[in-house]
Coordinates of C-alpha atoms in Angstrom, one line a residue:
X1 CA 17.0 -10.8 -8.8
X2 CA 16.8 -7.3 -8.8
X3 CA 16.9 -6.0 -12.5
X4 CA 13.0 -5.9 -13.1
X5 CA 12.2 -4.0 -9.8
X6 CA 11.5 -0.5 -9.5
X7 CA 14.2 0.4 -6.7
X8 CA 12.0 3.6 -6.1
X9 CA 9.0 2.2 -5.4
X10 CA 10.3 -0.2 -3.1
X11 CA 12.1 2.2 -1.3
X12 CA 9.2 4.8 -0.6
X13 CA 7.5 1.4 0.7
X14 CA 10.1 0.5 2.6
X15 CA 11.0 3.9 4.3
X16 CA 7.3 4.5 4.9
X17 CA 6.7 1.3 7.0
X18 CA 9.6 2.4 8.6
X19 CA 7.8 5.5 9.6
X20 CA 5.2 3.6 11.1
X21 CA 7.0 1.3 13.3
X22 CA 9.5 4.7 14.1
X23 CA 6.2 6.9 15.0
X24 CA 4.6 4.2 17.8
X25 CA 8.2 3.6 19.3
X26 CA 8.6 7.5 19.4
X27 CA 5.4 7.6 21.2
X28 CA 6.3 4.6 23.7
X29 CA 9.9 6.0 24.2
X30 CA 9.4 9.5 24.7
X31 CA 7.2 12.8 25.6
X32 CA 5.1 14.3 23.6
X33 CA 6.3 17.4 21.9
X34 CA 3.6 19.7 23.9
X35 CA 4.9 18.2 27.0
X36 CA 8.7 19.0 25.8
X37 CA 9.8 22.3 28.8
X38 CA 11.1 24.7 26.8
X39 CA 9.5 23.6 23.1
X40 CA 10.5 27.2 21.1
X41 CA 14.4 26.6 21.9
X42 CA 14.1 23.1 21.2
X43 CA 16.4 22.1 18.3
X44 CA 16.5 21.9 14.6
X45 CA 17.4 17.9 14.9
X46 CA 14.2 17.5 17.7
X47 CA 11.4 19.4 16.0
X48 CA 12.3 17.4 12.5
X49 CA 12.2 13.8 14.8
X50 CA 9.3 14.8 16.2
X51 CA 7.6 15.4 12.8
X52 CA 8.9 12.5 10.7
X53 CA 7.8 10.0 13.5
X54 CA 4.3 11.9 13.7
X55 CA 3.8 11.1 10.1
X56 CA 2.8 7.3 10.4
X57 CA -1.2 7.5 9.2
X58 CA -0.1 9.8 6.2
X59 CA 2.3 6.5 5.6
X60 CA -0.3 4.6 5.4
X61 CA -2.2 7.1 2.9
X62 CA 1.0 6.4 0.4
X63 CA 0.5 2.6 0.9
X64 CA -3.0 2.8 0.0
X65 CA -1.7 4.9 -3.6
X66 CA 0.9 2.2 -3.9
X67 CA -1.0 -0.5 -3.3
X68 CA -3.5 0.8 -5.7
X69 CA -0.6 1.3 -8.4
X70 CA 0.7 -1.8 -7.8
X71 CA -2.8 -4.4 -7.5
X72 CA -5.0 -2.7 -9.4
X73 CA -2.4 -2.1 -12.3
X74 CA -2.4 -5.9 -12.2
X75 CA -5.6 -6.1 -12.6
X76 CA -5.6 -3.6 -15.5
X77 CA -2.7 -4.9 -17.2
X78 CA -4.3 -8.3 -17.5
X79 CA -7.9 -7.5 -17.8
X80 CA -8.1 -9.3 -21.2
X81 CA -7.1 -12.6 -19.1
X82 CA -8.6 -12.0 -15.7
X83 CA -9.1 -15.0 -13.6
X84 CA -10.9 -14.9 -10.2
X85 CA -9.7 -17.6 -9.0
X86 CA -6.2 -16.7 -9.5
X87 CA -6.3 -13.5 -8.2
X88 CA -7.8 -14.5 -4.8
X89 CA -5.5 -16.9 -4.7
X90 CA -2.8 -14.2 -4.9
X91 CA -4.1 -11.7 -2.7
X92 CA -5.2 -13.9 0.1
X93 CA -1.5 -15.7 -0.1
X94 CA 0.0 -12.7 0.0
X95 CA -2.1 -11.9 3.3
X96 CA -2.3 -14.9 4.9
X97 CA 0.7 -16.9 4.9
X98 CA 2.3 -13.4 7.3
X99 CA -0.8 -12.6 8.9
X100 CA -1.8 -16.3 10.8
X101 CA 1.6 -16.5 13.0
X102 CA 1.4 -12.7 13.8
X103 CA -2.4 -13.0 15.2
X104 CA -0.4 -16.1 16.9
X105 CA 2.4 -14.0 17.8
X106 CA 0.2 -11.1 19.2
X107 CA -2.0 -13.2 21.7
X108 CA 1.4 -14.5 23.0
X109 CA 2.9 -11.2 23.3
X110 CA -0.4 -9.6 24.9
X111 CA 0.1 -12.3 28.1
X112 CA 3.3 -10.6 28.8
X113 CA 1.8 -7.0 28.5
X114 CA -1.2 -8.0 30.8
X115 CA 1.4 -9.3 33.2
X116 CA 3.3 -6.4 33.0
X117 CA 0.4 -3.6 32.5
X118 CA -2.8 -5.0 32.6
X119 CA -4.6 -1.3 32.9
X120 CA -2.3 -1.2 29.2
X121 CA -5.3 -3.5 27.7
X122 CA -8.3 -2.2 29.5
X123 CA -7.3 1.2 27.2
X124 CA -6.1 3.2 30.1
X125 CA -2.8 4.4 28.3
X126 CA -5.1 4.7 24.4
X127 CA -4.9 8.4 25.0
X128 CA -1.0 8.3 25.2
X129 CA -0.5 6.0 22.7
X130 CA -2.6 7.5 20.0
X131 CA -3.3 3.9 19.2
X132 CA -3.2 0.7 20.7
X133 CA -6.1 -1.1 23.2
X134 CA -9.0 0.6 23.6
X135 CA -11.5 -0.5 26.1
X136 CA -13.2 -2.9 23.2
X137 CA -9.7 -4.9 23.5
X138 CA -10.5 -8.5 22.3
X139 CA -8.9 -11.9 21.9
X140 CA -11.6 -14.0 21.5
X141 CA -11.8 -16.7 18.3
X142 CA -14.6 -14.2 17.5
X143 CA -11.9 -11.6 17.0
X144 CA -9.4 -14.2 15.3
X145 CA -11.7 -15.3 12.7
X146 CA -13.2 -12.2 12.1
X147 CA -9.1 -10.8 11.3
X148 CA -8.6 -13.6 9.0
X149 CA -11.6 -12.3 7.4
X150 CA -10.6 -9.1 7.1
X151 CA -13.8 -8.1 9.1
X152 CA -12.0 -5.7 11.8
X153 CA -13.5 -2.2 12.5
X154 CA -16.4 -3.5 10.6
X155 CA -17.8 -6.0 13.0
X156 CA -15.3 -6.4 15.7
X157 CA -12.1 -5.1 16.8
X158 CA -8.5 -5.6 16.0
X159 CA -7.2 -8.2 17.6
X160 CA -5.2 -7.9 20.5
X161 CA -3.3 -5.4 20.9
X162 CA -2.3 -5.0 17.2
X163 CA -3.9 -2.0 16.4
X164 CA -2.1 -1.3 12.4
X165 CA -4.2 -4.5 11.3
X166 CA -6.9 -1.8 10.9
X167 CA -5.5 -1.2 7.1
X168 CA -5.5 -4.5 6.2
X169 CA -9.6 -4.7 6.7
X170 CA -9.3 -1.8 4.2
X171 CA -6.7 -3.2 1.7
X172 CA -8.3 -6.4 1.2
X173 CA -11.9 -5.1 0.5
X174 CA -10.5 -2.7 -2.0
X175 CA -9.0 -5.9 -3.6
X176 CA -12.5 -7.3 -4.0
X177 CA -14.0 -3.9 -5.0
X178 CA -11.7 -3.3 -7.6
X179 CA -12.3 -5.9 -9.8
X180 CA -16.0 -5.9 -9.4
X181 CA -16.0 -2.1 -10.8
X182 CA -13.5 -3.5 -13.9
X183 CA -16.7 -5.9 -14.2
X184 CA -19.2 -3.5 -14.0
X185 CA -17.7 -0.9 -16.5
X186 CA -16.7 -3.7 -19.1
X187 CA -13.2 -3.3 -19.1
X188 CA -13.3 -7.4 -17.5
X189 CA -15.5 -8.9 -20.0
X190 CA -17.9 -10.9 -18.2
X191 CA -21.4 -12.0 -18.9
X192 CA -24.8 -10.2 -17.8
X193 CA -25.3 -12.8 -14.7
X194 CA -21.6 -12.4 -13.2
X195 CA -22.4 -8.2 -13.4
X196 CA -25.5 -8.9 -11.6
X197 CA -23.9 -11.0 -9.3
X198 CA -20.8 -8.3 -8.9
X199 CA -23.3 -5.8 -8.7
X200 CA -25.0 -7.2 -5.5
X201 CA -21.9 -7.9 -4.4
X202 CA -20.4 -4.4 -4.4
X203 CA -23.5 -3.3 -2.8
X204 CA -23.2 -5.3 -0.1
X205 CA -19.4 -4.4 1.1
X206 CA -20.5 -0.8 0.6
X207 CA -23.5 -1.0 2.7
X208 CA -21.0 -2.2 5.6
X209 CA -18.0 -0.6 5.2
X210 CA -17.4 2.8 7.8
X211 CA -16.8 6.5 5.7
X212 CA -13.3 6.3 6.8
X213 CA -12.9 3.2 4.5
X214 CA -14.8 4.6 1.3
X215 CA -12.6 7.5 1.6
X216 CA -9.5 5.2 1.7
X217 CA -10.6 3.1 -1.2
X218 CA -10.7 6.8 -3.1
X219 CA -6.9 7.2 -2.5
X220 CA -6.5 3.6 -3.3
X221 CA -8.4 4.1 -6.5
X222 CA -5.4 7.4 -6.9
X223 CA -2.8 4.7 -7.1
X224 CA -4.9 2.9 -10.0
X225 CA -4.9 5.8 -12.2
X226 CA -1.5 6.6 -11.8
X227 CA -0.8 3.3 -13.1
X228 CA -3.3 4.0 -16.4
X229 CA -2.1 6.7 -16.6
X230 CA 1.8 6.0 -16.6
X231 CA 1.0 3.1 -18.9
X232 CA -1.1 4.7 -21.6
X233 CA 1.7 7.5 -21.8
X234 CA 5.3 7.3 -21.1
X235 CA 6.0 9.8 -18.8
X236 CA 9.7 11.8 -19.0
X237 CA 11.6 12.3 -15.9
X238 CA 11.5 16.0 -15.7
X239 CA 13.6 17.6 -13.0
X240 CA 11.0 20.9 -12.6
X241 CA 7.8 17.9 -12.4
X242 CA 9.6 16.1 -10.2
X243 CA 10.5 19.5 -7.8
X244 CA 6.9 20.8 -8.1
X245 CA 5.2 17.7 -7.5
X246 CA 7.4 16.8 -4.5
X247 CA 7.0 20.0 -3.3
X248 CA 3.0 19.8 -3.3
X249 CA 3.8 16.4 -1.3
X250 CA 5.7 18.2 1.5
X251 CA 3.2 20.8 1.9
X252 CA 0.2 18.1 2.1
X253 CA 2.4 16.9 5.1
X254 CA 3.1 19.7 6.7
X255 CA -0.1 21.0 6.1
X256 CA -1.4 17.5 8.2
X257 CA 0.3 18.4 11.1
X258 CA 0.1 22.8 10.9
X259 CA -2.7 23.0 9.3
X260 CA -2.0 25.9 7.4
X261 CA -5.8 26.0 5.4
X262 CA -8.3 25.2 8.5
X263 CA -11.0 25.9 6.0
X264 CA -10.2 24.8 3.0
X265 CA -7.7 21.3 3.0
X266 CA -8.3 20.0 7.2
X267 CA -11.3 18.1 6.6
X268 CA -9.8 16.2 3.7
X269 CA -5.9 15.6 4.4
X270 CA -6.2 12.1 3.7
X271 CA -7.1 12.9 0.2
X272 CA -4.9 15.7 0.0
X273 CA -2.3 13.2 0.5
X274 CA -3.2 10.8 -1.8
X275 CA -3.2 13.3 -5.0
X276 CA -0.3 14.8 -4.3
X277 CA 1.8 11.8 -3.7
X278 CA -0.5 10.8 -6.9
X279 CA 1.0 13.8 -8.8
X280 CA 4.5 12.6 -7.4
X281 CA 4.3 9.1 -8.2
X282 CA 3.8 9.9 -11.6
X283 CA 6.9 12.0 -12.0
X284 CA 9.0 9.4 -10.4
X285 CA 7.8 6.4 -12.4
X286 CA 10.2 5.8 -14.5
X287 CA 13.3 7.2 -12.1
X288 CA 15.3 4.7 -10.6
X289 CA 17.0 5.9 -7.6
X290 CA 21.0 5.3 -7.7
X291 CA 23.8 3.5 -6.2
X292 CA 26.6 5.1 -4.4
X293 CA 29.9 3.6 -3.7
X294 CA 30.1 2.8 0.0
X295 CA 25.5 2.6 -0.6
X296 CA 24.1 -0.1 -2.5
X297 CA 20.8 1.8 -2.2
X298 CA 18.9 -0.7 -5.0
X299 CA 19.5 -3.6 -2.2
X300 CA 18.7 -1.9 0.5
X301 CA 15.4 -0.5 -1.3
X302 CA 14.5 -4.4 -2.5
X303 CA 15.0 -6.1 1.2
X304 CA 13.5 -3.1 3.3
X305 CA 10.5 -2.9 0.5
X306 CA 10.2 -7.5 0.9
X307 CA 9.7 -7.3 4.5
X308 CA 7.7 -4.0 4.8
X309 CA 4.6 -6.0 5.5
X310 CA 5.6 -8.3 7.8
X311 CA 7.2 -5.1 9.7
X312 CA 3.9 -2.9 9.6
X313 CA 1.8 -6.3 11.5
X314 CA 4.7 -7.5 13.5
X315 CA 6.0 -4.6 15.3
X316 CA 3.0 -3.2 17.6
X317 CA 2.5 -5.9 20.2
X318 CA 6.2 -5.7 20.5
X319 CA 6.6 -1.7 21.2
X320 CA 3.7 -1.9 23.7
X321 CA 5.6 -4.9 25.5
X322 CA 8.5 -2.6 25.5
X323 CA 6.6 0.2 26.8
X324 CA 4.9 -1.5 29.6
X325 CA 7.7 -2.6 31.0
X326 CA 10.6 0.4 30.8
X327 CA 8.9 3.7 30.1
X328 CA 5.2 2.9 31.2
X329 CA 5.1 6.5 33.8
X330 CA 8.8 7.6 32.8
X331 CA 8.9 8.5 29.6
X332 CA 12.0 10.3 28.0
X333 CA 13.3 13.8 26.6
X334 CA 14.9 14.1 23.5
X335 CA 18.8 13.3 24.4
X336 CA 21.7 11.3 23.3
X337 CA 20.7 8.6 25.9
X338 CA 17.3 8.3 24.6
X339 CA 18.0 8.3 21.5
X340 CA 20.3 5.5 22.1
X341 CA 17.4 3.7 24.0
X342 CA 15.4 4.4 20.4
X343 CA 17.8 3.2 17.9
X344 CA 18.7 -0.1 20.2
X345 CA 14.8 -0.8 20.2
X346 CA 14.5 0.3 16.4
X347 CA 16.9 -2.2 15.3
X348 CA 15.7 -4.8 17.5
X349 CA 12.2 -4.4 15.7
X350 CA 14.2 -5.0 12.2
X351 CA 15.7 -7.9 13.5
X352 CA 12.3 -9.3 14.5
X353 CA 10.7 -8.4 11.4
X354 CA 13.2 -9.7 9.0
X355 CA 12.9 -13.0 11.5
X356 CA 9.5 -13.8 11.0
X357 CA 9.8 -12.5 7.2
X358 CA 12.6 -15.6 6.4
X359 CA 9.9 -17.9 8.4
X360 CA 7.1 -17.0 7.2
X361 CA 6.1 -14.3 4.2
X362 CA 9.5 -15.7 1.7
X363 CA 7.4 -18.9 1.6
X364 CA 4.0 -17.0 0.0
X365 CA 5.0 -17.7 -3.6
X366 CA 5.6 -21.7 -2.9
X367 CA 2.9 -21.5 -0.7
X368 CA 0.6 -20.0 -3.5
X369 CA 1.9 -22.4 -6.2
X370 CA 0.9 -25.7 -3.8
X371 CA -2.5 -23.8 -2.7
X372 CA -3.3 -23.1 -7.2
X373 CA -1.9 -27.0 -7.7
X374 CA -4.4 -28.3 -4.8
X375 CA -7.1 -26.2 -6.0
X376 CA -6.5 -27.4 -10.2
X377 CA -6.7 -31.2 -9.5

């Protein structure tokens, strides 16, 4: 089960959803570093907490390379047999099957937080949170359909209270995108009408779509490259690459939260981030991290890297529950008790996620095969 897998790859995914879910409960759960008393003296352990957990939208920027790596190498590697069909089927399987009971799951959590907190969903608490309901909060079948449609922050909000289904707006255009540019630049060979129709197409999604998500589709497009790149060359496993490159990828993230070049880097961090985890990537492509004897590190990569999506769209509603009932007004200091608190909550989040993974996302690939033996008949 695990021999073809890039142990890696699925571990950088893994760990950085895990970064996401750890940097909104660190916000629900405790201070903010600016409010910490004495923040100078504050320790080695705190200060690197703080900044690991603060790093949740550059997550997001190394899921939009990986993503990129991984879908649109697919859709490079079998350009010469590129089906539409098939790869819509794929994608939207891969979204949907998770993505239905969590919209289901989130309108059911949000009674609780409206009866605990209803000021929570009116956006009282957004400036807190650094995410979460703003005052355009919405639960309306609008809202629902225009989520399954991938149509949030474009036309309507979020839904609910789940404010990381933002990226999945993004991810699923740059699906669409992709493919149509393969079309346009005659690397899919299709004939003058389908590029016409592409064309109009593209047009379209690019008229509508906000800067924010053109800039994210250029970091997506990072992760495509890589993959031509690492594909048209074999790429050695060099210790000093590998150093260097890393190194450029610590200072983008550092840089994101110092900034250490306000002129030069600020305005474009997201892209920053993107080429050097780009550079990175390509160091690391053919390293596979190893196994240690009390570590199986490979099987903990594979299963934290299967249910990294379902964790990313499950695990909001649920933190804001938690917040609105314990630490809504009394929110903790860095200690051993609240870290406790944190590390309870964290796990509890796992347990959740891996839940509605074995319900729900393990069935996409049976669920695609029925959906492409419907659709064939």
């Amino acid at each position: 089960m695990y021999n073809t897998r890039n142990y890696t790859l699925d571990f950088i995914r893994g760990v950085s959803a895990l970064i996401v879910m750890s940097g909104h409960l660190r916000i629900a759960l405790y201070k903010d570093f600016s409010e910490l008393g004495n923040v100078e003296n504050s320790s080695l352990v705190e200060k690197g907490f703080y900044f690991i957990t603060g790093l949740g939208h550059e997550a997001v920027m190394v899921f939009f390379v990986l993503s990129g790596y991984f879908v649109g190498g697919s859709v490079i590697k079998n350009q010469k047999y590129f089906s539409s069909k098939n790869y819509l089927i794929a994608r939207l399987s891969r979204l949907w099957v998770p993505l239905l009971p969590i919209l289901i799951f989130t309108i059911i959590i949000d009674y609780f937080i409206g009866i605990a907190s209803p000021e929570l969903l009116n956006g009282n608490y957004y400036s807190i949170l650094n995410s979460g309901p703003k005052t355009d909060y919405s639960i309306s079948f609008l809202t629902f359909l225009s989520n399954m449609s991938f149509l949030q922050t474009i036309f309507t909000p979020v839904y609910g209270t789940n404010g990381p289904l933002w990226s999945l707006a993004y991810e699923f255009w740059y699906y669409i995108l992709f493919p149509i540019l393969m079309i346009l630049s005659n690397f899919i060979k299709r004939n003058i009408l389908s590029k016409i129709i592409g064309g109009i197409l593209a047009i379209f999604i690019v008229r509508f779509m906000p800067l924010e998500m053109l800039q994210g589709f250029l970091i997506w497009l990072f992760g495509a490259a890589v993959y031509l790149i690492t594909t048209k060359k074999y790429i050695q496993t060099n210790v000093i690459f590998i150093l260097s490159s890393f190194s450029l990828f610590i200072f983008s993230l550092l840089n994101s939260k110092f900034e250490f070049s306000k002129d030069l880097i600020n305005n474009y961090n997201d892209i920053f981030t993107g080429i050097s985890f780009s550079f990175f990537l390509i160091s690391i492509i053919n390293y596979q991290i190893p196994n240690f004897k009390f570590l199986n590190l490979k099987k903990f990569s594979f299963w934290i890297s299967e249910i990294s999506y379902t964790l990313y769209i499950t695990h909001f509603p649920i933190v804001l529950l938690i917040y609105s009932n314990y630490y809504l007004g009394k929110q903790l200091t860095f200690n051993f008790n609240s870290n406790l608190q944190f590390t309870a909550w964290f796990l509890l989040l796992i347990f959740i996620s891996i839940l509605f993974w074995y319900l729900f996302e393990r069935n996409t690939p049976i669920i695609r095969k029925k959906v492409k033996g419907l659709i064939s008949k």
